[in-house]
PDB file of N, CA and C in Angstrom:
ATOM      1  N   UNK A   1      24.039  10.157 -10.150  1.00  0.00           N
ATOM      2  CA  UNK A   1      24.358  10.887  -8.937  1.00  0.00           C
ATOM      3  C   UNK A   1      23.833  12.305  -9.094  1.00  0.00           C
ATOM      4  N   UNK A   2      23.617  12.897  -8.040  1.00  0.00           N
ATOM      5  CA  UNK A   2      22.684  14.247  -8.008  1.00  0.00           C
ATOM      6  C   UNK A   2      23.613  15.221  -7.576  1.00  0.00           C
ATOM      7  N   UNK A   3      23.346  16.820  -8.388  1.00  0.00           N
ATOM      8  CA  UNK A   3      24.487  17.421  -8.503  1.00  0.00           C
ATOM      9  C   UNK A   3      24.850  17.668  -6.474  1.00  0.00           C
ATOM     10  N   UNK A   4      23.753  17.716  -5.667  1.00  0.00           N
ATOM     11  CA  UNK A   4      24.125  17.999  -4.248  1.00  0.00           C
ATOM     12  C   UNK A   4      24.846  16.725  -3.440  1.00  0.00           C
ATOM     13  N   UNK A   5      24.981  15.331  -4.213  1.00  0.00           N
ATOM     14  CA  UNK A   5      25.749  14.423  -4.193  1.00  0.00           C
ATOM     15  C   UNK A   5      26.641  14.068  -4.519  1.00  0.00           C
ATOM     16  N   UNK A   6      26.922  15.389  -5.888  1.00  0.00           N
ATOM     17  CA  UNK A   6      28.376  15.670  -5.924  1.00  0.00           C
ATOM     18  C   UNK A   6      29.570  16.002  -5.096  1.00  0.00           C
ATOM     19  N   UNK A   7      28.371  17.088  -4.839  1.00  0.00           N
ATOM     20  CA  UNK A   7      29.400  18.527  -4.376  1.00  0.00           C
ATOM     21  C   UNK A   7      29.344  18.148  -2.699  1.00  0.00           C
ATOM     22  N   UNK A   8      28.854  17.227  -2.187  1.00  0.00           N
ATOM     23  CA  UNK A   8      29.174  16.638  -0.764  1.00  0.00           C
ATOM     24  C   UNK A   8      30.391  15.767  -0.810  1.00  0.00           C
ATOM     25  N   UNK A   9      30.434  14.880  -1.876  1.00  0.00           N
ATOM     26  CA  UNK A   9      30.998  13.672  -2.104  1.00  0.00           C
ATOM     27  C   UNK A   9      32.693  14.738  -2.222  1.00  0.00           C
ATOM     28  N   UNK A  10      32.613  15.560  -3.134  1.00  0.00           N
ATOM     29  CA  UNK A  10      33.739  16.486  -4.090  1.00  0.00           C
ATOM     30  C   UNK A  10      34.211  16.880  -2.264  1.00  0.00           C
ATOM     31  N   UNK A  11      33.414  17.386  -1.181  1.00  0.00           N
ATOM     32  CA  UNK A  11      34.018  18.432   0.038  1.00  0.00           C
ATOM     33  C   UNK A  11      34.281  17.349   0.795  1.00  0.00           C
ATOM     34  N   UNK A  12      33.744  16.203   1.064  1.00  0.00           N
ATOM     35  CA  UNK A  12      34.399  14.719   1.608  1.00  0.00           C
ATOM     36  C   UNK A  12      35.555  14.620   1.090  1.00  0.00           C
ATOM     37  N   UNK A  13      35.869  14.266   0.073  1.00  0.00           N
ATOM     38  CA  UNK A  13      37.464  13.795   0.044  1.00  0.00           C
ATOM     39  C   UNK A  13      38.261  14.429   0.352  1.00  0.00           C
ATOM     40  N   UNK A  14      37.925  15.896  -0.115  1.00  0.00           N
ATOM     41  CA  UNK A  14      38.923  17.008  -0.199  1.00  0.00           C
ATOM     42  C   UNK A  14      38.821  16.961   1.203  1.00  0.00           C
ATOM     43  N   UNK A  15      38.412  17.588   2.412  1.00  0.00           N
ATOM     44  CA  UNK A  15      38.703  17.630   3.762  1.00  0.00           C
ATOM     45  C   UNK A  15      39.117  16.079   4.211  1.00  0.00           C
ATOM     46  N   UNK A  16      38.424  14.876   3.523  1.00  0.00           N
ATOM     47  CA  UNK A  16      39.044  14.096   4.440  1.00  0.00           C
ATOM     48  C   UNK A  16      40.710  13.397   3.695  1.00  0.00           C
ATOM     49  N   UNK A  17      41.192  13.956   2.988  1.00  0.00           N
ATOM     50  CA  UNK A  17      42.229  13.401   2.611  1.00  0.00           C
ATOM     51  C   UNK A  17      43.175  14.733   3.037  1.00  0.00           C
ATOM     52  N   UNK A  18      43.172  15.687   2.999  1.00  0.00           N
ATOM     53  CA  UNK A  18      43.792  17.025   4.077  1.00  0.00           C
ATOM     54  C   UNK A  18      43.844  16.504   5.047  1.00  0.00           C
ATOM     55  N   UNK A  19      42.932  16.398   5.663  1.00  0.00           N
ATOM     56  CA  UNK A  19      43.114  16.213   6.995  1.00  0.00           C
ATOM     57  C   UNK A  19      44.110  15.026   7.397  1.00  0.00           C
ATOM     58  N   UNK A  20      44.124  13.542   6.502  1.00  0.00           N
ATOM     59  CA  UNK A  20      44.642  12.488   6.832  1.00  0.00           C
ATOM     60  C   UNK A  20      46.398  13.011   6.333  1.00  0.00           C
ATOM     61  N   UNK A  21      46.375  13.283   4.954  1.00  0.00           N
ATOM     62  CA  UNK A  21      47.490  13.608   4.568  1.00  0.00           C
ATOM     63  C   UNK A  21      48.545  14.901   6.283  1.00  0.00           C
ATOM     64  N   UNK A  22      47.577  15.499   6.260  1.00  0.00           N
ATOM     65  CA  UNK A  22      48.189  16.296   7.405  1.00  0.00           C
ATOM     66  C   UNK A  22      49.204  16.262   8.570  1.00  0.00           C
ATOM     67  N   UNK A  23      47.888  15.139   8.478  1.00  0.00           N
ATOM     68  CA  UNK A  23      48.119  14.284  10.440  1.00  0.00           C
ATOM     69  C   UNK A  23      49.538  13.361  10.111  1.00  0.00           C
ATOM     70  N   UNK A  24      49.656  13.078   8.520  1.00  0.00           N
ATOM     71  CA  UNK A  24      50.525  11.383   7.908  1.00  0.00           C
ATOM     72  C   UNK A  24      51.883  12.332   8.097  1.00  0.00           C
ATOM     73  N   UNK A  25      51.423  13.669   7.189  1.00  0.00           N
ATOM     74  CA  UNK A  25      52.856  14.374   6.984  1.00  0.00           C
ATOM     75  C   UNK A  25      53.400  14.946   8.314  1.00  0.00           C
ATOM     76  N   UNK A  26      52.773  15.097   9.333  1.00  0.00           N
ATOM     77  CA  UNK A  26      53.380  15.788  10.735  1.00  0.00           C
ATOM     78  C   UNK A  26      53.703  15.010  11.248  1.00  0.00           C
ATOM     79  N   UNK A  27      53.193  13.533  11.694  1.00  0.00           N
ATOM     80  CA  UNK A  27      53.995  12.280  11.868  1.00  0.00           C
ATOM     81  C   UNK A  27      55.143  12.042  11.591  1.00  0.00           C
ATOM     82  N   UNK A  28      54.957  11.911  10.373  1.00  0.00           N
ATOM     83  CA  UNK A  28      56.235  11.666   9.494  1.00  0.00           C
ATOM     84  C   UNK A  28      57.286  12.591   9.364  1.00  0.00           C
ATOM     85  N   UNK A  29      56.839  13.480   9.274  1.00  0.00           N
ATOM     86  CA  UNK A  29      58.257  14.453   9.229  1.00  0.00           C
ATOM     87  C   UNK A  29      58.557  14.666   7.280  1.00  0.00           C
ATOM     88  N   UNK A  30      57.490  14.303   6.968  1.00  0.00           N
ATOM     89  CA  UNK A  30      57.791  14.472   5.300  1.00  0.00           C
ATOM     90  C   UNK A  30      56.478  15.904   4.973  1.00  0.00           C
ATOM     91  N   UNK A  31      56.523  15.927   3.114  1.00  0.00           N
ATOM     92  CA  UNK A  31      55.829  16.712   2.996  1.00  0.00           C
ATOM     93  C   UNK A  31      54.778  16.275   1.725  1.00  0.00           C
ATOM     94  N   UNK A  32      55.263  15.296   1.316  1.00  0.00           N
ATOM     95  CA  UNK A  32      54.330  14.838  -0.179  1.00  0.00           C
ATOM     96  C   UNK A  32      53.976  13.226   0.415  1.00  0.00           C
ATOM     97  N   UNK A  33      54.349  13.216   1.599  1.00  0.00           N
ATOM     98  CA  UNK A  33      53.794  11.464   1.757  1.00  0.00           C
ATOM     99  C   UNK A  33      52.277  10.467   0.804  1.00  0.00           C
ATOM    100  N   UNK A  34      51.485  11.849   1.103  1.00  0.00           N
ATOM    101  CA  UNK A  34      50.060  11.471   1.159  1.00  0.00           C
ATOM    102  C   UNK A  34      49.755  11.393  -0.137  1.00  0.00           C
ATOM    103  N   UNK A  35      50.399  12.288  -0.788  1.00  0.00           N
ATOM    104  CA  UNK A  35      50.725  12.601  -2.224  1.00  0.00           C
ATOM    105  C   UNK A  35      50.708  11.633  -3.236  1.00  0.00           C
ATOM    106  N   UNK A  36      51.752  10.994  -2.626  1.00  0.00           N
ATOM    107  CA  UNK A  36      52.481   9.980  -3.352  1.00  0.00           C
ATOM    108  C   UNK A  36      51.722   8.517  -3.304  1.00  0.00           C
ATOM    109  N   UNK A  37      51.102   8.180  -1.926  1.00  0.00           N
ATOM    110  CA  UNK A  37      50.540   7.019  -1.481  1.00  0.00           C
ATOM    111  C   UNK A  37      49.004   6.719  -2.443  1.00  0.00           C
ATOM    112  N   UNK A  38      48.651   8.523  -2.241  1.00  0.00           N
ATOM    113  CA  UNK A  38      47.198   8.953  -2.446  1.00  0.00           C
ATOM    114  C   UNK A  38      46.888   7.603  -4.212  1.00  0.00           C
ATOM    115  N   UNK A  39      47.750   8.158  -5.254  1.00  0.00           N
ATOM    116  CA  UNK A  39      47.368   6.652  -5.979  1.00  0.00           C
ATOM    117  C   UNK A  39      46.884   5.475  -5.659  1.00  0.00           C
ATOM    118  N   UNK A  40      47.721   4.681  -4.724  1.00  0.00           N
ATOM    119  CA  UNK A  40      47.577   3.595  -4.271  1.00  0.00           C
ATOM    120  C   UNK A  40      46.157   3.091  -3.513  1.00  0.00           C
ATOM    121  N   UNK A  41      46.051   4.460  -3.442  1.00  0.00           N
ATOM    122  CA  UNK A  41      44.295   4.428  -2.382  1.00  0.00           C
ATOM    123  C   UNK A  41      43.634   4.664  -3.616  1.00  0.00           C
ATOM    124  N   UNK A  42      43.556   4.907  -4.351  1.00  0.00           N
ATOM    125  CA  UNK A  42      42.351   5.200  -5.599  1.00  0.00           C
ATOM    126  C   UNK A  42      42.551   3.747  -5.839  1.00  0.00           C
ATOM    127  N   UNK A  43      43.643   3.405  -6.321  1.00  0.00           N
ATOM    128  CA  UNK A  43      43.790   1.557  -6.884  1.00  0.00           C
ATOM    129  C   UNK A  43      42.821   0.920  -5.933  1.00  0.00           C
ATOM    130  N   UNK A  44      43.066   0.758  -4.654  1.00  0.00           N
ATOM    131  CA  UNK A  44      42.140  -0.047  -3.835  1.00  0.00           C
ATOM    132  C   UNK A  44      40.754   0.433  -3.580  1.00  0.00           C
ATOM    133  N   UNK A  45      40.524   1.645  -4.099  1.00  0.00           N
ATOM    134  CA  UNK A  45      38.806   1.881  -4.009  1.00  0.00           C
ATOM    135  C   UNK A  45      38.583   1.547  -5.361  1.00  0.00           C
ATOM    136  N   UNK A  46      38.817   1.336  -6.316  1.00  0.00           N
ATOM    137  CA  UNK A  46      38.495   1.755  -7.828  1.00  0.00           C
ATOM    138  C   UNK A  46      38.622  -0.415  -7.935  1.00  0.00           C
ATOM    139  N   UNK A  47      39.863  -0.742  -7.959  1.00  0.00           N
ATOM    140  CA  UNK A  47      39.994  -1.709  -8.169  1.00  0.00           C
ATOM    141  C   UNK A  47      39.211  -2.937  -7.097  1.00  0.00           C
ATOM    142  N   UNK A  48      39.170  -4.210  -7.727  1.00  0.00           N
ATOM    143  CA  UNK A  48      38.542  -5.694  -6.825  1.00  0.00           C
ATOM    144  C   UNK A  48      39.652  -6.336  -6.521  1.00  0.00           C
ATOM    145  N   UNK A  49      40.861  -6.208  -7.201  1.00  0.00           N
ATOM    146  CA  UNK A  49      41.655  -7.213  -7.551  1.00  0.00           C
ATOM    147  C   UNK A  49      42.813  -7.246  -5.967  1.00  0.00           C
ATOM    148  N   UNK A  50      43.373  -7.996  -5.228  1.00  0.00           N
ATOM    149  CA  UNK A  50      43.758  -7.969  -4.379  1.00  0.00           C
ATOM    150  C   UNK A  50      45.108  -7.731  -4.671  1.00  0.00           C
ATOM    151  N   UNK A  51      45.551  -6.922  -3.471  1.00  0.00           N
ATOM    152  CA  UNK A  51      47.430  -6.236  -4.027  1.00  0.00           C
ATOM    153  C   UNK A  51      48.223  -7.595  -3.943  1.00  0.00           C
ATOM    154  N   UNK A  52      48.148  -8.819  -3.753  1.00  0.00           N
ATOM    155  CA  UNK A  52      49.159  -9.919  -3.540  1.00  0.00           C
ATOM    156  C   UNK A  52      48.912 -10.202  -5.255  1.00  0.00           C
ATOM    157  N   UNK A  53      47.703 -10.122  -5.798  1.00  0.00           N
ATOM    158  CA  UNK A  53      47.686 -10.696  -7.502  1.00  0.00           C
ATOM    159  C   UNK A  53      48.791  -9.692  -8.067  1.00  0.00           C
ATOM    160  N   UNK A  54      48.650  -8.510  -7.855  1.00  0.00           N
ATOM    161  CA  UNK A  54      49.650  -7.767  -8.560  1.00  0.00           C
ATOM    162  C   UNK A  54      50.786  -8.352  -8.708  1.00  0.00           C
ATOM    163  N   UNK A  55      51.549  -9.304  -7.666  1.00  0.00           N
ATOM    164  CA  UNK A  55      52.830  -9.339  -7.580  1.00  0.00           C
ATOM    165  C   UNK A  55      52.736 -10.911  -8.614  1.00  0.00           C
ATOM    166  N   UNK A  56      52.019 -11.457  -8.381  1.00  0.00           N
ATOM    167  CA  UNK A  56      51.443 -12.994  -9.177  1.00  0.00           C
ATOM    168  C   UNK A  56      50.946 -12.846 -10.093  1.00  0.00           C
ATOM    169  N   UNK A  57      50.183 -12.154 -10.714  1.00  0.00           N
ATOM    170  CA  UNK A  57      49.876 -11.910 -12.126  1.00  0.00           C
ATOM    171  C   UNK A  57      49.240 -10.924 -12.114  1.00  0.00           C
ATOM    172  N   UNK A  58      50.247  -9.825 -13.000  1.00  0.00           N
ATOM    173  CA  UNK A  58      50.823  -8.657 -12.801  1.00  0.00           C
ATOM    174  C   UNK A  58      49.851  -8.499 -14.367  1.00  0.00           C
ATOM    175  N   UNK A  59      50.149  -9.364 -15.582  1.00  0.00           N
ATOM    176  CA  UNK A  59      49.519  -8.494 -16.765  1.00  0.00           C
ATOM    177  C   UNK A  59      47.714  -8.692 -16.090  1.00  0.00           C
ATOM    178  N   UNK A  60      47.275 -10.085 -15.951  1.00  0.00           N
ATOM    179  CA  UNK A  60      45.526  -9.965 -15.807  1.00  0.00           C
ATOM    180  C   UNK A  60      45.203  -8.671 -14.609  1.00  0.00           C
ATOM    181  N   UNK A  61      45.956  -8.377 -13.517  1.00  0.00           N
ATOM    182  CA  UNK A  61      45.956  -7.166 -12.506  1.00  0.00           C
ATOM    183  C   UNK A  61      45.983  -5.875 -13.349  1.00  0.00           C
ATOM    184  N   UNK A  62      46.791  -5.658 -13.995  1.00  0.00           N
ATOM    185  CA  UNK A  62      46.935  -4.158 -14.581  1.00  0.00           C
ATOM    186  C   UNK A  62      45.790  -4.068 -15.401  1.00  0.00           C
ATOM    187  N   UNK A  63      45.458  -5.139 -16.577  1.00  0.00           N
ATOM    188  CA  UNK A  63      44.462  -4.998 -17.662  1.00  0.00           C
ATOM    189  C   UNK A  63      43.487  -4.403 -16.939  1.00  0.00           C
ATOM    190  N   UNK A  64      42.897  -5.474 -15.970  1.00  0.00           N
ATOM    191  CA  UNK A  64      41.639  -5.139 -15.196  1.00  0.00           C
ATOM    192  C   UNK A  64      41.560  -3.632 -14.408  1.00  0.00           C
ATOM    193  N   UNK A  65      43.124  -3.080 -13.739  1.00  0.00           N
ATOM    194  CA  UNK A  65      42.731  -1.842 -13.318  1.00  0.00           C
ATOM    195  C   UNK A  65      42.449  -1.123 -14.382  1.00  0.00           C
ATOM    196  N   UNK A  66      43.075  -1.289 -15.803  1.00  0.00           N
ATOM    197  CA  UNK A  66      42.903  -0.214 -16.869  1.00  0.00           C
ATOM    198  C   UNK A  66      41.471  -0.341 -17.358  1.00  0.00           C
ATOM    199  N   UNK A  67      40.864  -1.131 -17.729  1.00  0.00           N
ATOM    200  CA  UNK A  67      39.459  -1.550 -18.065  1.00  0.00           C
ATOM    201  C   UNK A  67      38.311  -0.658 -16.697  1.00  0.00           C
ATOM    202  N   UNK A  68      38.758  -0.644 -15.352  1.00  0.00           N
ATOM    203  CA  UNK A  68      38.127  -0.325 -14.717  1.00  0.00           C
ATOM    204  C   UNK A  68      38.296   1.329 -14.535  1.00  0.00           C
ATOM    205  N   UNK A  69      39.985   1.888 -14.837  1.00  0.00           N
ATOM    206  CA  UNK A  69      39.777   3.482 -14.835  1.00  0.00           C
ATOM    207  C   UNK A  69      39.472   4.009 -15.545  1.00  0.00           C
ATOM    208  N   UNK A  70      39.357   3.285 -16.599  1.00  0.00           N
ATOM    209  CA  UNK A  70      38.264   3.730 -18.219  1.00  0.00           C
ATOM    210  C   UNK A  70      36.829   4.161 -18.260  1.00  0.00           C
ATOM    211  N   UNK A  71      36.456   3.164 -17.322  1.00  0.00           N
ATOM    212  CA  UNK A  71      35.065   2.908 -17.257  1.00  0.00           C
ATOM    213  C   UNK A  71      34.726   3.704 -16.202  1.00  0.00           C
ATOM    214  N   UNK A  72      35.302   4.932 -15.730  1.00  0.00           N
ATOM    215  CA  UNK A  72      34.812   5.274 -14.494  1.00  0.00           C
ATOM    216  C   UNK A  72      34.291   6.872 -14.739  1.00  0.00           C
ATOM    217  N   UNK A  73      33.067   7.045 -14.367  1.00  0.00           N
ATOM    218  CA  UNK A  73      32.482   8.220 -14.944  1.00  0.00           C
ATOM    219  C   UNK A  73      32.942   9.296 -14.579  1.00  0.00           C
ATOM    220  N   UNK A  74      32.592  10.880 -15.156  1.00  0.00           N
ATOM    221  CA  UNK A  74      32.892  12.188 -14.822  1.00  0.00           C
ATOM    222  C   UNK A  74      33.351  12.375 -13.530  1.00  0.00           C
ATOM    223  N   UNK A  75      31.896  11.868 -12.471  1.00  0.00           N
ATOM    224  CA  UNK A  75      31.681  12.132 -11.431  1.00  0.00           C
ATOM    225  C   UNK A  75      32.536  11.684 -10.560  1.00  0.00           C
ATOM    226  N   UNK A  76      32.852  10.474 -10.604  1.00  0.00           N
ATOM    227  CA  UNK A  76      33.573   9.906  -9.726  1.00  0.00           C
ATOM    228  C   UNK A  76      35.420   9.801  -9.953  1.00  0.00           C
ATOM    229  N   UNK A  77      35.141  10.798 -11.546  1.00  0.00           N
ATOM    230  CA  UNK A  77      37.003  11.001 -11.637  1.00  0.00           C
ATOM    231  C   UNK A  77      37.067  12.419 -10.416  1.00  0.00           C
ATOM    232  N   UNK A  78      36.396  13.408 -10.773  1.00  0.00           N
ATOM    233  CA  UNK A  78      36.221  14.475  -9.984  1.00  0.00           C
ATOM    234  C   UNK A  78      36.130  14.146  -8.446  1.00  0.00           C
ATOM    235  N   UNK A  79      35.633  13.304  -8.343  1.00  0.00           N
ATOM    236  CA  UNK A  79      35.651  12.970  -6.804  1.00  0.00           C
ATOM    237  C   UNK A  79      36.660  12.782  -6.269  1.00  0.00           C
ATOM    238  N   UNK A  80      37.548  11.754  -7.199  1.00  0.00           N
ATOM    239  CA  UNK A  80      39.011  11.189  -6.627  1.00  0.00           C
ATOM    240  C   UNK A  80      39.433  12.441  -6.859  1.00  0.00           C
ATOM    241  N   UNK A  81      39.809  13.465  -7.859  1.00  0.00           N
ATOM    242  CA  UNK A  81      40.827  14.371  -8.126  1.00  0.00           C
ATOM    243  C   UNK A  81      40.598  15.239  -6.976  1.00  0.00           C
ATOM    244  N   UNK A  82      39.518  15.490  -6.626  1.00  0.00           N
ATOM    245  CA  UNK A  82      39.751  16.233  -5.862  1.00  0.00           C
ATOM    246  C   UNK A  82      40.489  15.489  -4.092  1.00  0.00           C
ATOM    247  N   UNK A  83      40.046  14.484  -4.373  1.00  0.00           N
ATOM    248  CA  UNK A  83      40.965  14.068  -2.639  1.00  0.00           C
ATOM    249  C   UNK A  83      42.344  14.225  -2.990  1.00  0.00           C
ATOM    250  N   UNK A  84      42.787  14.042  -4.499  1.00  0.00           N
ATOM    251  CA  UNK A  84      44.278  14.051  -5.003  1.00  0.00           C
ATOM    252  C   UNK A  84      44.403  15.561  -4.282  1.00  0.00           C
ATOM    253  N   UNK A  85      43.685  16.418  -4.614  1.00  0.00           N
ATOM    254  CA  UNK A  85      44.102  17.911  -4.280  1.00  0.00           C
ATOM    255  C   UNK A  85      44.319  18.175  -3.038  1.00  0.00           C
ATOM    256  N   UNK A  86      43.060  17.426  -1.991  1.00  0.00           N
ATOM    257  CA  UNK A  86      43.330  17.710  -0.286  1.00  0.00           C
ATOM    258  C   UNK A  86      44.566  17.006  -0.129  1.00  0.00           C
ATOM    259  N   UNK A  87      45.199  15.873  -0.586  1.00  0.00           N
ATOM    260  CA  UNK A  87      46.399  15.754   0.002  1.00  0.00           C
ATOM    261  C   UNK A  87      47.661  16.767  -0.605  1.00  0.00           C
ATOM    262  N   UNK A  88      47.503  16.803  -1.854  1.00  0.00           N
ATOM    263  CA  UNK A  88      48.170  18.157  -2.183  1.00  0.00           C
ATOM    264  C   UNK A  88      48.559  19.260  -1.501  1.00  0.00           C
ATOM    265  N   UNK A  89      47.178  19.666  -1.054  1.00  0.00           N
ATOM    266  CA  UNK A  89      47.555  20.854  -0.352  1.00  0.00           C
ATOM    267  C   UNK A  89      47.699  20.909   1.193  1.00  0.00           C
ATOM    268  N   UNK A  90      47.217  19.346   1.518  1.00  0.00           N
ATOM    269  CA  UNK A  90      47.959  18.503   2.851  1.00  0.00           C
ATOM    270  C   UNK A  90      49.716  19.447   2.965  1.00  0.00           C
ATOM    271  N   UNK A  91      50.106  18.899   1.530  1.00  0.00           N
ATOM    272  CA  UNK A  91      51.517  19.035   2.078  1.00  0.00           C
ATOM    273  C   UNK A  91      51.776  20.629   2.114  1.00  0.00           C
ATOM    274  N   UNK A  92      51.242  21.099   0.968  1.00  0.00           N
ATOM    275  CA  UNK A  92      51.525  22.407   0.791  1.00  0.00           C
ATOM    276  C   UNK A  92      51.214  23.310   2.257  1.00  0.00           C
ATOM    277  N   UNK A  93      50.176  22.932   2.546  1.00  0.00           N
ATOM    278  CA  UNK A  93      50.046  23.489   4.459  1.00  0.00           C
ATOM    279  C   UNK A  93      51.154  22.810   5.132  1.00  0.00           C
ATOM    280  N   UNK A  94      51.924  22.261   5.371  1.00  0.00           N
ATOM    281  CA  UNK A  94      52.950  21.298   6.084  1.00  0.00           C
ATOM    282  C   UNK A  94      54.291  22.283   5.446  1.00  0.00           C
ATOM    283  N   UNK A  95      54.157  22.642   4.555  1.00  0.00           N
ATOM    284  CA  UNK A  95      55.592  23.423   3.923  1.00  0.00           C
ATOM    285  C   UNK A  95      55.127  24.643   3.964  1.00  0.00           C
ATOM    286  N   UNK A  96      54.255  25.315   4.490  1.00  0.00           N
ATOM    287  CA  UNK A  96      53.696  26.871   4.726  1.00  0.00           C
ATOM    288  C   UNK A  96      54.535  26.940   5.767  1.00  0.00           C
ATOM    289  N   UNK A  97      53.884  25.945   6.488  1.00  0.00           N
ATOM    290  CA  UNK A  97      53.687  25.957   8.140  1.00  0.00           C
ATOM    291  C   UNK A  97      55.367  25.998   8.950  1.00  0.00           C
ATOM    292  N   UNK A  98      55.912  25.270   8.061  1.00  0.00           N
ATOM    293  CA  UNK A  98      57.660  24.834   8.378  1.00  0.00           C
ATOM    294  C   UNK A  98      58.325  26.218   8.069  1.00  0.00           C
ATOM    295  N   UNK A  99      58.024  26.767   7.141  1.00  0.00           N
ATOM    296  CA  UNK A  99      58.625  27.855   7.087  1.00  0.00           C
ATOM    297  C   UNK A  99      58.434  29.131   7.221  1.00  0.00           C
ATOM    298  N   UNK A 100      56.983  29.046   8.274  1.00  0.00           N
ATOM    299  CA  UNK A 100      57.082  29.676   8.897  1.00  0.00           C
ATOM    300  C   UNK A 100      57.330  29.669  10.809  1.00  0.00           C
ATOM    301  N   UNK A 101      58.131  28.618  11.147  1.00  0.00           N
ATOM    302  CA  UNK A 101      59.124  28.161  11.463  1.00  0.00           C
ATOM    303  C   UNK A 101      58.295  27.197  12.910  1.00  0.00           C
ATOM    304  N   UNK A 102      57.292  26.954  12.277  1.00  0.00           N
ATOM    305  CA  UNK A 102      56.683  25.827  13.487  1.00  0.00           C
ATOM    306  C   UNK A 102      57.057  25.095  13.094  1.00  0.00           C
ATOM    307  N   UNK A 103      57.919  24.364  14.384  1.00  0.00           N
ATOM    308  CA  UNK A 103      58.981  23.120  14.223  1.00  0.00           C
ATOM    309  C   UNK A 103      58.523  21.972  14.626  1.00  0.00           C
ATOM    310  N   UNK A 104      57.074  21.527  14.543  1.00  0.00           N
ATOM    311  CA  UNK A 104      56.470  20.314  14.972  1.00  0.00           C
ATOM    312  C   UNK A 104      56.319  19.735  13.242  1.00  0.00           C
ATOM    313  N   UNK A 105      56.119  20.814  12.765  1.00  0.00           N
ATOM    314  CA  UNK A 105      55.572  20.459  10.950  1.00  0.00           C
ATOM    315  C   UNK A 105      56.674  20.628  10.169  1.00  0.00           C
TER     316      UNK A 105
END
């Protein structure tokens, strides 16, 4: 990957997981929703394995996610961390915003 395919890829997540986390947490009426979920979305981009195996065979499901977050380069940990951060600061704008007493957020 090329460093200007980084740093597009790195401002993609980050705005588009803000933005989603945003829209999830003003909906909702919470403040870490996106936060919390945001794992679960790396599992299903990162992972093949379908979420019903998890519940059916739970050790060959986990091995395989661990084998696969091992194997996953610089670039593309940085990529996810940073969408970890836009929803982060998803909420952290959602708890600015509340107290400073806009009552939709």
């Amino acid at each position: 990957m090329s460093i200007p395919q980084l740093i597009i890829s790195i401002l993609l997540f980050l705005v588009l997981f803000f933005g989603i986390g945003f829209l999830i947490n003003m909906l909702l009426r919470s403040t870490w929703f996106m936060a919390v979920v945001y794992p679960l979305v790396v599992i299903r981009i990162v992972d093949d394995v379908r979420i019903f195996e998890y519940i059916t065979a739970p050790a060959t499901s986990f091995s395989a996610l661990g084998s696969k977050l091992i194997s996953l380069h610089i670039a593309d940990i940085t990529i996810l961390l940073s969408g970890l951060a836009g929803a982060i600061l998803a909420g952290v704008a959602n708890r600015v915003l509340r107290s400073k007493g806009y009552r939709m957020f």
